[in-house]
Each structure stands twice: as C-alpha cells, then as structure tokens.
Short mmCIF file of C-alpha atoms and ligand atoms in Angstrom, two decimals:
data_model
loop_
_atom_site.label_atom_id
_atom_site.label_comp_id
_atom_site.label_asym_id
_atom_site.label_seq_id
_atom_site.Cartn_x
_atom_site.Cartn_y
_atom_site.Cartn_z
CA MET A 1 22.15 -20.19 -5.31
CA GLU A 2 19.21 -19.50 -2.94
CA THR A 3 17.05 -16.24 -3.68
CA ILE A 4 16.61 -14.44 -1.38
CA TYR A 5 12.94 -11.60 -1.79
CA PHE A 6 13.15 -9.33 0.22
CA ASP A 7 10.69 -7.39 -1.77
CA ASN A 8 7.26 -7.63 -0.37
CA ALA A 9 5.80 -4.02 -0.23
CA ALA A 10 5.78 -4.05 -4.52
CA THR A 11 4.07 -8.02 -4.35
CA THR A 12 4.06 -11.00 -2.23
CA ARG A 13 3.81 -14.09 -2.62
CA THR A 14 0.65 -16.12 -3.86
CA GLU A 15 0.30 -18.28 -0.99
CA PRO A 16 0.06 -21.76 -1.25
CA GLU A 17 -2.97 -22.01 0.08
CA VAL A 18 -5.16 -19.43 -1.53
CA LEU A 19 -4.43 -20.96 -4.75
CA GLU A 20 -5.53 -24.34 -3.98
CA ALA A 21 -9.29 -22.54 -2.76
CA MET A 22 -9.03 -20.57 -6.33
CA LEU A 23 -8.41 -23.76 -8.49
CA PRO A 24 -12.08 -24.43 -8.57
CA TYR A 25 -13.27 -21.45 -9.75
CA PHE A 26 -11.11 -21.66 -13.37
CA VAL A 27 -11.75 -25.58 -14.78
CA GLU A 28 -15.03 -26.24 -13.25
CA GLU A 29 -16.64 -23.58 -10.72
CA TYR A 30 -15.72 -20.90 -13.78
CA GLY A 31 -19.10 -19.47 -13.94
CA ASN A 32 -20.88 -15.53 -14.82
CA PRO A 33 -22.31 -13.87 -11.35
CA SER A 34 -24.69 -13.22 -13.80
CA SER A 35 -25.76 -16.18 -15.40
CA LEU A 36 -28.58 -17.34 -13.76
CA HIS A 37 -28.29 -21.30 -13.72
CA GLU A 38 -26.76 -23.04 -11.34
CA TYR A 39 -23.00 -22.03 -12.57
CA GLY A 40 -24.24 -18.62 -12.52
CA LEU A 41 -25.97 -19.28 -8.76
CA HIS A 42 -22.85 -20.97 -7.95
CA ALA A 43 -20.16 -17.71 -8.71
CA LYS A 44 -22.79 -15.39 -7.09
CA LYS A 45 -22.54 -17.65 -3.64
CA ALA A 46 -18.83 -17.70 -4.25
CA VAL A 47 -18.08 -13.93 -4.80
CA SER A 48 -20.95 -13.21 -1.38
CA GLU A 49 -19.24 -15.29 0.71
CA ALA A 50 -16.10 -13.72 -0.45
CA ARG A 51 -17.86 -10.20 0.91
CA MET A 52 -18.94 -11.29 4.15
CA THR A 53 -15.57 -13.28 5.44
CA ILE A 54 -13.92 -9.57 4.53
CA ALA A 55 -16.02 -7.36 5.73
CA GLU A 56 -16.06 -9.16 9.49
CA LEU A 57 -12.51 -8.81 9.07
CA LEU A 58 -12.44 -5.91 8.53
CA GLY A 59 -15.62 -4.63 11.00
CA CYS A 60 -17.40 -3.47 8.44
CA LYS A 61 -20.74 -4.43 6.51
CA PRO A 62 -20.70 -6.20 3.11
CA ASN A 63 -22.42 -4.05 1.17
CA GLU A 64 -20.06 -1.78 2.10
CA ILE A 65 -17.61 -3.81 0.31
CA PHE A 66 -17.04 -3.29 -3.79
CA PHE A 67 -14.34 -5.39 -5.74
CA THR A 68 -12.26 -3.80 -7.96
CA SER A 69 -8.64 -4.98 -10.81
CA GLY A 70 -6.51 -3.05 -6.97
CA GLY A 71 -5.80 -1.11 -5.53
CA THR A 72 -5.19 1.66 -8.64
CA GLU A 73 -8.89 1.49 -9.81
CA ALA A 74 -9.60 1.39 -5.21
CA ASP A 75 -7.71 4.87 -5.04
CA ASN A 76 -8.95 6.15 -8.44
CA TRP A 77 -12.36 5.32 -7.76
CA ALA A 78 -12.58 7.01 -4.18
CA ILE A 79 -11.04 9.88 -5.93
CA LYS A 80 -12.65 10.46 -8.95
CA GLY A 81 -15.48 8.82 -7.34
CA THR A 82 -15.82 11.82 -5.11
CA CYS A 83 -15.03 15.11 -6.87
CA LEU A 84 -18.16 13.10 -10.14
CA ALA A 85 -20.58 12.77 -7.33
CA ARG A 86 -19.94 16.64 -6.13
CA GLU A 87 -20.19 17.61 -9.13
CA ALA A 88 -23.29 16.92 -9.04
CA GLY A 89 -24.50 17.89 -6.32
CA ASN A 90 -23.17 21.80 -6.76
CA ALA A 91 -24.43 22.03 -10.32
CA GLU A 92 -23.90 26.20 -9.93
CA GLU A 93 -20.65 26.73 -8.22
CA LYS A 94 -18.31 28.20 -10.25
CA SER A 95 -15.37 27.04 -8.23
CA LEU A 96 -14.44 22.51 -7.62
CA GLY A 97 -14.02 22.15 -4.45
CA HIS A 98 -10.37 21.55 -2.56
CA ILE A 99 -8.82 18.33 -2.23
CA VAL A 100 -6.19 17.47 0.94
CA THR A 101 -4.27 14.57 0.25
CA THR A 102 0.56 14.76 1.65
CA ALA A 103 3.51 14.20 -0.76
CA ILE A 104 4.55 11.77 -0.68
CA GLU A 105 0.77 8.72 -1.59
CA HIS A 106 1.49 6.15 -3.97
CA HIS A 107 1.80 7.59 -7.25
CA ALA A 108 -2.17 6.50 -7.89
CA VAL A 109 -3.19 9.04 -5.19
CA LEU A 110 -0.84 11.10 -6.17
CA HIS A 111 -1.43 11.48 -10.40
CA THR A 112 -4.87 11.30 -9.63
CA CYS A 113 -5.20 14.12 -7.74
CA ARG A 114 -3.01 15.81 -10.03
CA PHE A 115 -4.99 14.94 -13.06
CA LEU A 116 -8.13 17.00 -11.16
CA GLU A 117 -5.66 19.47 -10.82
CA LYS A 118 -5.63 19.76 -13.69
CA ARG A 119 -9.21 19.58 -15.15
CA GLY A 120 -9.99 22.55 -11.76
CA TYR A 121 -10.07 20.56 -9.13
CA ALA A 122 -7.75 23.19 -5.93
CA VAL A 123 -4.77 19.85 -3.99
CA THR A 124 -3.68 20.80 -0.52
CA TYR A 125 0.38 18.19 -0.68
CA LEU A 126 0.27 18.60 2.76
CA PRO A 127 4.70 18.44 3.82
CA VAL A 128 6.06 14.64 5.98
CA ASP A 129 8.66 15.45 8.39
CA GLU A 130 11.84 13.69 8.13
CA LEU A 131 10.20 10.79 9.95
CA GLY A 132 8.19 10.60 6.67
CA ARG A 133 5.13 11.92 9.19
CA ILE A 134 2.57 14.76 8.21
CA SER A 135 1.09 16.73 10.71
CA LEU A 136 -2.32 16.58 12.65
CA THR A 137 -1.98 20.49 13.11
CA GLU A 138 -1.54 21.43 8.91
CA LEU A 139 -4.57 18.40 8.32
CA ALA A 140 -6.47 21.49 10.07
CA ASN A 141 -4.95 24.34 8.90
CA ALA A 142 -5.31 22.99 5.63
CA LEU A 143 -9.07 22.34 5.63
CA ARG A 144 -11.32 25.13 3.38
CA PRO A 145 -14.77 25.70 3.15
CA ASP A 146 -14.41 24.26 -0.06
CA THR A 147 -12.55 20.77 1.00
CA PHE A 148 -14.66 18.18 0.17
CA LEU A 149 -11.91 15.50 0.78
CA ILE A 150 -8.72 14.21 3.11
CA SER A 151 -7.08 11.29 1.17
CA VAL A 152 -4.12 10.03 3.17
CA MET A 153 -1.91 7.06 2.71
CA TYR A 154 -1.69 4.02 5.87
CA ALA A 155 0.97 3.18 6.02
CA ASN A 156 3.66 4.63 3.13
CA ASN A 157 5.05 1.68 0.81
CA GLU A 158 8.77 3.10 0.13
CA VAL A 159 9.52 3.63 3.94
CA GLY A 160 6.21 2.36 6.31
CA THR A 161 5.77 4.92 8.03
CA VAL A 162 1.94 4.68 9.47
CA GLN A 163 0.65 7.94 9.52
CA PRO A 164 -1.67 8.56 12.24
CA VAL A 165 -5.34 7.74 10.47
CA GLY A 166 -7.62 7.46 13.55
CA GLU A 167 -7.01 11.48 14.64
CA ILE A 168 -7.24 11.72 10.67
CA ALA A 169 -10.53 9.95 10.56
CA GLU A 170 -11.39 12.46 13.64
CA LEU A 171 -10.89 15.18 12.09
CA ALA A 172 -13.33 14.79 8.78
CA ARG A 173 -15.14 13.61 10.82
CA GLN A 174 -16.14 16.74 12.89
CA ARG A 175 -15.26 19.44 9.38
CA GLY A 176 -17.77 17.08 8.00
CA VAL A 177 -15.02 15.77 5.56
CA ALA A 178 -14.62 12.77 3.92
CA PHE A 179 -11.60 10.46 4.42
CA HIS A 180 -9.80 7.96 1.79
CA THR A 181 -7.22 6.43 2.79
CA ASP A 182 -4.73 4.24 0.15
CA ALA A 183 -4.36 1.58 3.00
CA VAL A 184 -2.56 -1.53 0.69
CA GLN A 185 0.51 -1.24 2.30
CA ALA A 186 -1.93 -1.64 5.73
CA ALA A 187 -4.62 -4.32 5.21
CA GLY A 188 -3.59 -7.33 7.17
CA HIS A 189 -1.36 -5.75 9.70
CA PHE A 190 -3.89 -4.07 11.75
CA GLU A 191 -6.88 -5.27 14.00
CA GLU A 192 -9.41 -3.53 12.12
CA LYS A 193 -12.98 -2.13 12.80
CA LEU A 194 -14.16 -0.04 10.20
CA SER A 195 -18.08 1.34 11.38
CA THR A 196 -16.66 2.94 14.21
CA SER A 197 -13.79 4.32 12.50
CA GLY A 198 -14.62 6.96 10.96
CA ILE A 199 -13.43 6.24 7.31
CA THR A 200 -15.73 7.11 4.52
CA PHE A 201 -12.72 5.30 1.94
CA LEU A 202 -9.84 2.10 2.86
CA SER A 203 -8.33 0.45 -0.47
CA ALA A 204 -6.69 -2.26 -0.56
CA SER A 205 -5.43 -5.02 -3.35
CA ALA A 206 -5.38 -9.01 -2.77
CA HIS A 207 -1.67 -9.92 -3.62
CA LYS A 208 0.06 -7.66 -1.51
CA PHE A 209 -0.65 -9.10 1.34
CA GLY A 210 -0.80 -12.69 0.12
CA GLY A 211 -3.56 -12.88 -2.50
CA PRO A 212 -3.05 -12.92 -6.56
CA LYS A 213 -2.62 -9.84 -8.26
CA GLY A 214 -5.14 -8.03 -10.26
CA VAL A 215 -7.65 -7.91 -6.83
CA GLY A 216 -8.52 -5.16 -4.34
CA PHE A 217 -11.14 -3.87 -2.89
CA LEU A 218 -12.37 -0.39 -1.73
CA TYR A 219 -14.32 -0.42 1.49
CA VAL A 220 -17.41 2.87 0.95
CA ARG A 221 -19.42 3.98 4.14
CA GLU A 222 -22.83 3.25 3.62
CA GLY A 223 -24.40 6.25 3.03
CA THR A 224 -21.44 8.25 1.64
CA LYS A 225 -21.69 9.60 -2.49
CA LEU A 226 -20.04 7.47 -4.82
CA VAL A 227 -20.16 8.23 -8.03
CA PRO A 228 -19.36 4.83 -10.60
CA ILE A 229 -15.71 5.22 -12.39
CA LEU A 230 -16.97 2.31 -15.41
CA HIS A 231 -20.22 2.07 -16.60
CA GLY A 232 -21.53 -1.53 -18.49
CA GLY A 233 -22.96 -4.60 -16.80
CA ALA A 234 -24.17 -3.19 -12.79
CA GLN A 235 -22.66 -5.26 -10.67
CA GLU A 236 -22.00 -4.81 -7.58
CA GLN A 237 -24.58 -3.28 -6.76
CA GLN A 238 -24.65 -1.03 -10.42
CA MET A 239 -21.37 0.66 -8.53
CA ARG A 240 -18.92 -1.03 -9.89
CA SER A 241 -19.24 -2.15 -13.96
CA GLY A 242 -17.89 -5.63 -15.01
CA THR A 243 -18.53 -10.00 -14.91
CA GLU A 244 -16.62 -10.60 -10.79
CA ASN A 245 -12.85 -11.76 -11.13
CA VAL A 246 -14.39 -14.71 -9.20
CA PRO A 247 -11.26 -17.12 -8.42
CA GLY A 248 -9.00 -13.50 -7.37
CA ILE A 249 -12.34 -12.62 -4.77
CA VAL A 250 -12.09 -15.57 -3.95
CA GLY A 251 -8.50 -15.55 -2.88
CA MET A 252 -8.67 -11.79 -2.15
CA ALA A 253 -10.06 -12.77 0.64
CA LYS A 254 -8.82 -16.18 1.63
CA ALA A 255 -5.77 -14.72 2.09
CA LEU A 256 -6.90 -11.68 3.76
CA GLU A 257 -7.82 -14.74 6.13
CA LEU A 258 -5.02 -16.79 7.11
CA THR A 259 -2.91 -12.91 6.90
CA MET A 260 -5.37 -11.45 10.35
CA LYS A 261 -4.86 -14.87 11.76
CA LYS A 262 -1.53 -14.87 12.01
CA ARG A 263 -0.95 -11.55 12.58
CA ARG A 264 0.37 -11.00 16.22
CA GLU A 265 2.75 -13.74 15.69
CA ARG A 266 3.65 -12.65 12.63
CA GLU A 267 4.01 -9.47 13.01
CA ARG A 268 5.91 -8.78 16.24
CA LYS A 269 7.60 -11.72 14.32
CA VAL A 270 9.29 -9.63 11.37
CA ALA A 271 9.11 -6.51 12.91
CA GLU A 272 12.11 -8.65 15.29
CA LEU A 273 14.35 -10.13 11.95
CA ARG A 274 13.46 -6.32 10.30
CA ASP A 275 15.45 -4.71 13.75
CA TYR A 276 17.73 -6.98 13.54
CA PHE A 277 18.93 -6.86 9.90
CA ALA A 278 18.89 -2.58 10.41
CA GLY A 279 20.94 -2.70 13.87
CA ARG A 280 23.43 -5.20 12.08
CA LEU A 281 24.19 -2.27 8.08
CA LEU A 282 23.85 0.69 10.94
CA ALA A 283 26.26 -1.20 13.19
CA GLU A 284 28.81 -2.50 10.02
CA ILE A 285 27.91 0.21 7.68
CA PRO A 286 29.83 3.69 8.04
CA MET A 287 27.67 6.49 7.31
CA SER A 288 24.29 4.35 6.15
CA ARG A 289 21.66 5.72 7.43
CA ARG A 290 17.78 3.84 7.88
CA ASN A 291 14.70 5.96 6.88
CA GLY A 292 11.20 6.52 7.93
CA ASP A 293 9.66 6.23 11.73
CA PRO A 294 11.69 3.70 13.60
CA GLU A 295 8.54 3.39 15.83
CA GLU A 296 5.00 4.09 13.40
CA CYS A 297 5.98 1.22 10.79
CA LEU A 298 4.78 -1.47 9.26
CA SER A 299 6.61 -4.90 10.35
CA GLY A 300 8.66 -5.34 7.80
CA ASN A 301 9.87 -2.23 5.27
CA LEU A 302 13.82 -1.46 5.98
CA ASN A 303 14.36 1.58 4.58
CA MET A 304 17.97 2.28 4.07
CA SER A 305 21.01 5.03 2.56
CA PHE A 306 24.42 4.32 2.33
CA ALA A 307 26.28 7.34 1.22
CA GLY A 308 28.59 7.76 -1.85
CA VAL A 309 26.60 4.39 -3.49
CA GLN A 310 24.51 4.21 -6.68
CA ALA A 311 21.35 2.54 -6.02
CA SER A 312 20.69 1.36 -8.48
CA SER A 313 24.40 -0.04 -9.35
CA LEU A 314 24.14 -2.00 -5.41
CA LEU A 315 20.90 -3.78 -6.31
CA VAL A 316 22.22 -5.12 -9.50
CA PHE A 317 25.54 -6.78 -7.67
CA LEU A 318 22.30 -7.68 -4.85
CA ASP A 319 20.39 -9.08 -7.68
CA MET A 320 23.86 -11.21 -9.20
CA ALA A 321 23.97 -12.31 -5.95
CA GLY A 322 20.39 -13.53 -4.81
CA ILE A 323 19.31 -10.51 -3.23
CA HIS A 324 16.22 -8.79 -4.02
CA CYS A 325 15.33 -5.94 -3.43
CA SER A 326 14.41 -2.11 -4.91
CA SER A 327 15.04 1.01 -5.08
CA GLY A 328 12.62 3.67 -3.47
CA SER A 329 8.63 2.57 -5.19
CA ALA A 330 8.77 -0.58 -7.45
CA CYS A 331 6.13 1.45 -9.63
CA THR A 332 8.89 4.28 -9.71
CA SER A 333 11.48 2.26 -10.17
CA ALA A 334 11.75 2.13 -14.00
CA SER A 335 10.41 5.90 -14.29
CA SER A 336 13.80 8.82 -13.26
CA GLY A 337 13.56 10.98 -11.19
CA ALA A 338 15.05 10.55 -7.50
CA SER A 339 11.83 9.35 -4.79
CA HIS A 340 9.77 11.07 -4.41
CA VAL A 341 9.44 10.78 -1.07
CA LEU A 342 12.54 10.97 0.82
CA LEU A 343 11.95 14.32 -0.69
CA ALA A 344 9.51 15.31 0.83
CA MET A 345 11.40 13.89 3.93
CA GLY A 346 14.12 16.70 3.80
CA LEU A 347 16.92 14.25 2.35
CA SER A 348 19.85 15.27 1.14
CA ASP A 349 20.85 14.08 -2.12
CA GLN A 350 23.75 11.37 -1.38
CA TRP A 351 21.19 9.68 0.61
CA ILE A 352 18.12 9.80 -1.81
CA ASN A 353 20.70 8.36 -4.38
CA GLY A 354 22.15 5.87 -1.82
CA SER A 355 18.52 4.64 -0.99
CA VAL A 356 17.27 0.90 -0.93
CA ARG A 357 14.09 -0.80 0.69
CA MET A 358 14.34 -4.29 2.72
CA THR A 359 10.70 -5.07 3.19
CA LEU A 360 9.98 -8.37 4.53
CA SER A 361 7.36 -11.57 4.91
CA GLU A 362 6.98 -14.47 7.36
CA HIS A 363 9.06 -16.53 4.68
CA ASN A 364 12.27 -15.10 5.72
CA THR A 365 14.90 -15.88 7.99
CA LYS A 366 17.67 -15.28 10.12
CA GLU A 367 19.91 -17.14 7.50
CA GLN A 368 18.91 -14.90 4.69
CA VAL A 369 19.23 -11.89 6.67
CA ASP A 370 22.77 -12.09 7.47
CA TYR A 371 23.75 -13.45 4.80
CA ALA A 372 21.83 -10.13 3.02
CA VAL A 373 24.12 -8.18 6.08
CA GLU A 374 28.07 -9.88 4.26
CA LYS A 375 26.93 -9.25 0.80
CA MET A 376 25.70 -5.89 1.29
CA ARG A 377 29.12 -4.50 3.42
CA GLU A 378 31.61 -6.13 0.85
CA PHE A 379 28.76 -4.81 -2.65
CA VAL A 380 28.67 -0.42 -0.46
CA ALA A 381 32.89 -1.09 0.31
CA LYS A 382 33.13 -1.56 -3.11
CA LEU A 383 30.74 1.12 -4.96
CA ARG A 384 32.58 3.41 -2.13
CA ASP A 385 36.53 2.56 -3.42
CA GLN A 386 35.30 2.92 -6.99
CA ASN A 387 34.15 6.36 -6.79
CA PRO A 388 36.62 8.99 -6.46
CA ALA A 389 34.06 10.99 -4.80
CA TRP A 390 33.65 9.84 -1.89
CA LYS A 391 38.36 9.26 -0.84
CA LYS A 392 38.04 13.11 0.14
C1 PLP B 401 0.69 -1.47 -5.00
C2 PLP B 401 -0.19 -0.48 -4.32
C3 PLP B 401 -1.49 0.36 -4.90
C4 PLP B 401 -1.15 -0.16 -6.42
O1 PLP B 401 -1.90 -1.44 -6.03
P1 PLP B 401 -2.57 -1.64 -7.57
O2 PLP B 401 -3.04 -3.80 -7.25
O3 PLP B 401 -0.77 -2.88 -8.23
O4 PLP B 401 -3.14 -1.62 -8.59
C5 PLP B 401 -1.22 1.76 -4.83
N1 PLP B 401 -0.54 2.28 -3.35
C6 PLP B 401 -0.30 1.76 -2.00
C7 PLP B 401 -0.23 2.32 -1.39
C8 PLP B 401 0.38 0.15 -2.64
O5 PLP B 401 1.71 0.19 -2.06
#
C-alpha cells in the first residue's frame, strides 16, 4: 500500500540534499565550533556560513540570527527574554507590564504567556473572526501605555490563516512596542526583507521547511534589548549558550536555501492541488466545510470539517488506508480538548468535532488527492451511518 503524507504542518521530510550537506559534520568535521584547533575552526566556519546564508535569504544581518533548538525555544526566548529585559530596566515599577497576543497562537507562545500571566504580567489574547484573522483596530485598541510586546503568529498551524504581519509591524513601530512573530509555519513560504520590516523578533524551525528536527533560529533586530534564558558557555554572541548543533544548523541553511529557490513555482503548484482537493471534498461530501481564510492562507493547508463525524475515528480509518493527516495541530492531538483555534473562530461543536487537517507539500500528487477523496467519501458516509444522531 502506498502511504500518503498529508501532515506537512506537523513536520516535513528532511530533503536528501539537506541530509547530504549535514553528513560531513557528524563523521568528518565533528569539531566543536568553540575549539581553537583545525576541527573547531572548520565547524565554526560552517556555522558562520549558515548564518550568512539565512541572513541573506531573509534580508537581515548575520549578527541578527541566533540559532536555537527549534521554534519552541525561539518563541520562549523572544517573549521571556523581553520580559526579563523590561524587568531589568524597570526595577521600581510596580506593574510588570502588558503583552498583547492572540487566542490562536501555537502553545509555545500561548503557554508561555499563561506562565507569565501567573507571574504577574498582564496579557490580552486578541479574538479572531470566523476566518481566523485578527483585527488591526482591535490590536490598536488593546495597546496600553505599559504594553511592551506584541506577539502575533505569521501563519496559523491549524487552519493556515496568514495575519497582516506588515501592518502589525508598522503599528508596533509607531507605538514603540516590540513585535514578535512566530513564523514557524511561514518561513520559506514568503519573500522576506526583515531589515525594513519593523519586525523585532521572528521565530523559525528547520523541520517545518525541509530541514532536520531540533534546530531553529530567532531573528533579533539589532539594538533590541533581550536577555538570554540559557546561560553557560556564552555561544551565539553570549546570548544563547550551548554547543552549536553544527549539522542541524548546516542543514537548516541548506533547507531554507532550497525552499526559497523553488518558492514561487512550488507555492503555485501546491495551492492549486490544495484547491482542487478542497473543491472535490466540498462538492462530493454534503455537510462539509472548509475552515480558515481561503485567500490569505498557507499554500498547502486544508482544514476541513465534516458534520456528523468524529475526527478521531475518521483519522483512524484514513491512517489504515495509508493516508496520514491530523486533527488540529500534531502537538495537541495527544492532549484532550477541542482545538483552541477553531473555538476562537467561533465554530460550532459539530464542525469542531469533525475537523481534519491536510497539509500538502510539493511531493504530493493529484493521484494521491484523488485516492484520498474516494476514501474520505467512503469513510465519512460510513461514520455517518454509524452515528444515530446523524439520521434525524
Ligand atoms: C511547529 C511549531 C512550533 C514549534 O516548533 P518546534 O521546532 O517543533 O519546537 C511553534 N509554532 C508553530 C506555529 C509551529 O507550527
């Protein structure tokens, strides 16, 4: 049986060229970049070249790229590190200050904000409309004199909705508030010129764009006050201690380079396949709906709901038929509870319970989509037949 992978928002395949670029740094060039001998210097050079590649691709300076263990660390660092910098500067102030974020963030941001709230920070979680978009007016109105950080994700991992990051950055700049964006889903999908963007912090993770797991980066605009959260050997301009993940960093730069090179062509092709998939499902399965913004959306994301169906049962059937997709985000599917994203979008229970996410890549084909549509028709019908509440 062929297996079909429709879960690219959870993670992507490490591309063979990426693996090839990484391999020498395990067995031959395995030096520690901090060592002063030849092995160390070679590793240091590899890390520095990767930093330059990433900076060039994103239109920023190499010294504004800090390597991390992934998206989660980058998000935690941007937010907690900004809080710590503020505490250091505001020793006499009673209130710790105010953060504005959204109700649909990844848990790496959401749970960080909840943690800070318990420690005395004030946090506003902006609502979203039925397409998953925040309102710029509501954002502007939420800002207070003590607001020091806005954290709004670039693109949502569950429904793919892309936020107006340019306008948010402009507003943040006007108000003198730092702006962090979790771009883990967006990196590699958009043309970026960070130096003129008004973005203060941007988080990314290699395994979401064809690189290895366990490595990512945080862009930090030059001159920004940020306090380290990892202390030790003072790597990364004394901002992020820990021996650099040299093969991972090399692989991440290679993956970003590859993905950006094919960007335009791939985005068009993947979106076309995704829209074909959506069109067939909507036409052929009654009482189905597409979730998220069909216009301002990641190219590969398709979040669909089928009324009268329990998504977890549908996913089991699909999995047995070799089709791998997910409900909501991969990170939350193990923990109980409905999708916080779909809830924030105001969907009713029947749509939330029957929601599945298909996230496509350039490796998916029309044949795979056709097969998946047939199977989904069959399984949705079967599950509805078994549902006594559905018949009425
Ligand atoms: C995957 C993901 C993360 C977490 O990144 P890791 O590298 O897996 O820690 C954070 N934010 C978003 C939007 C994601 O999709």
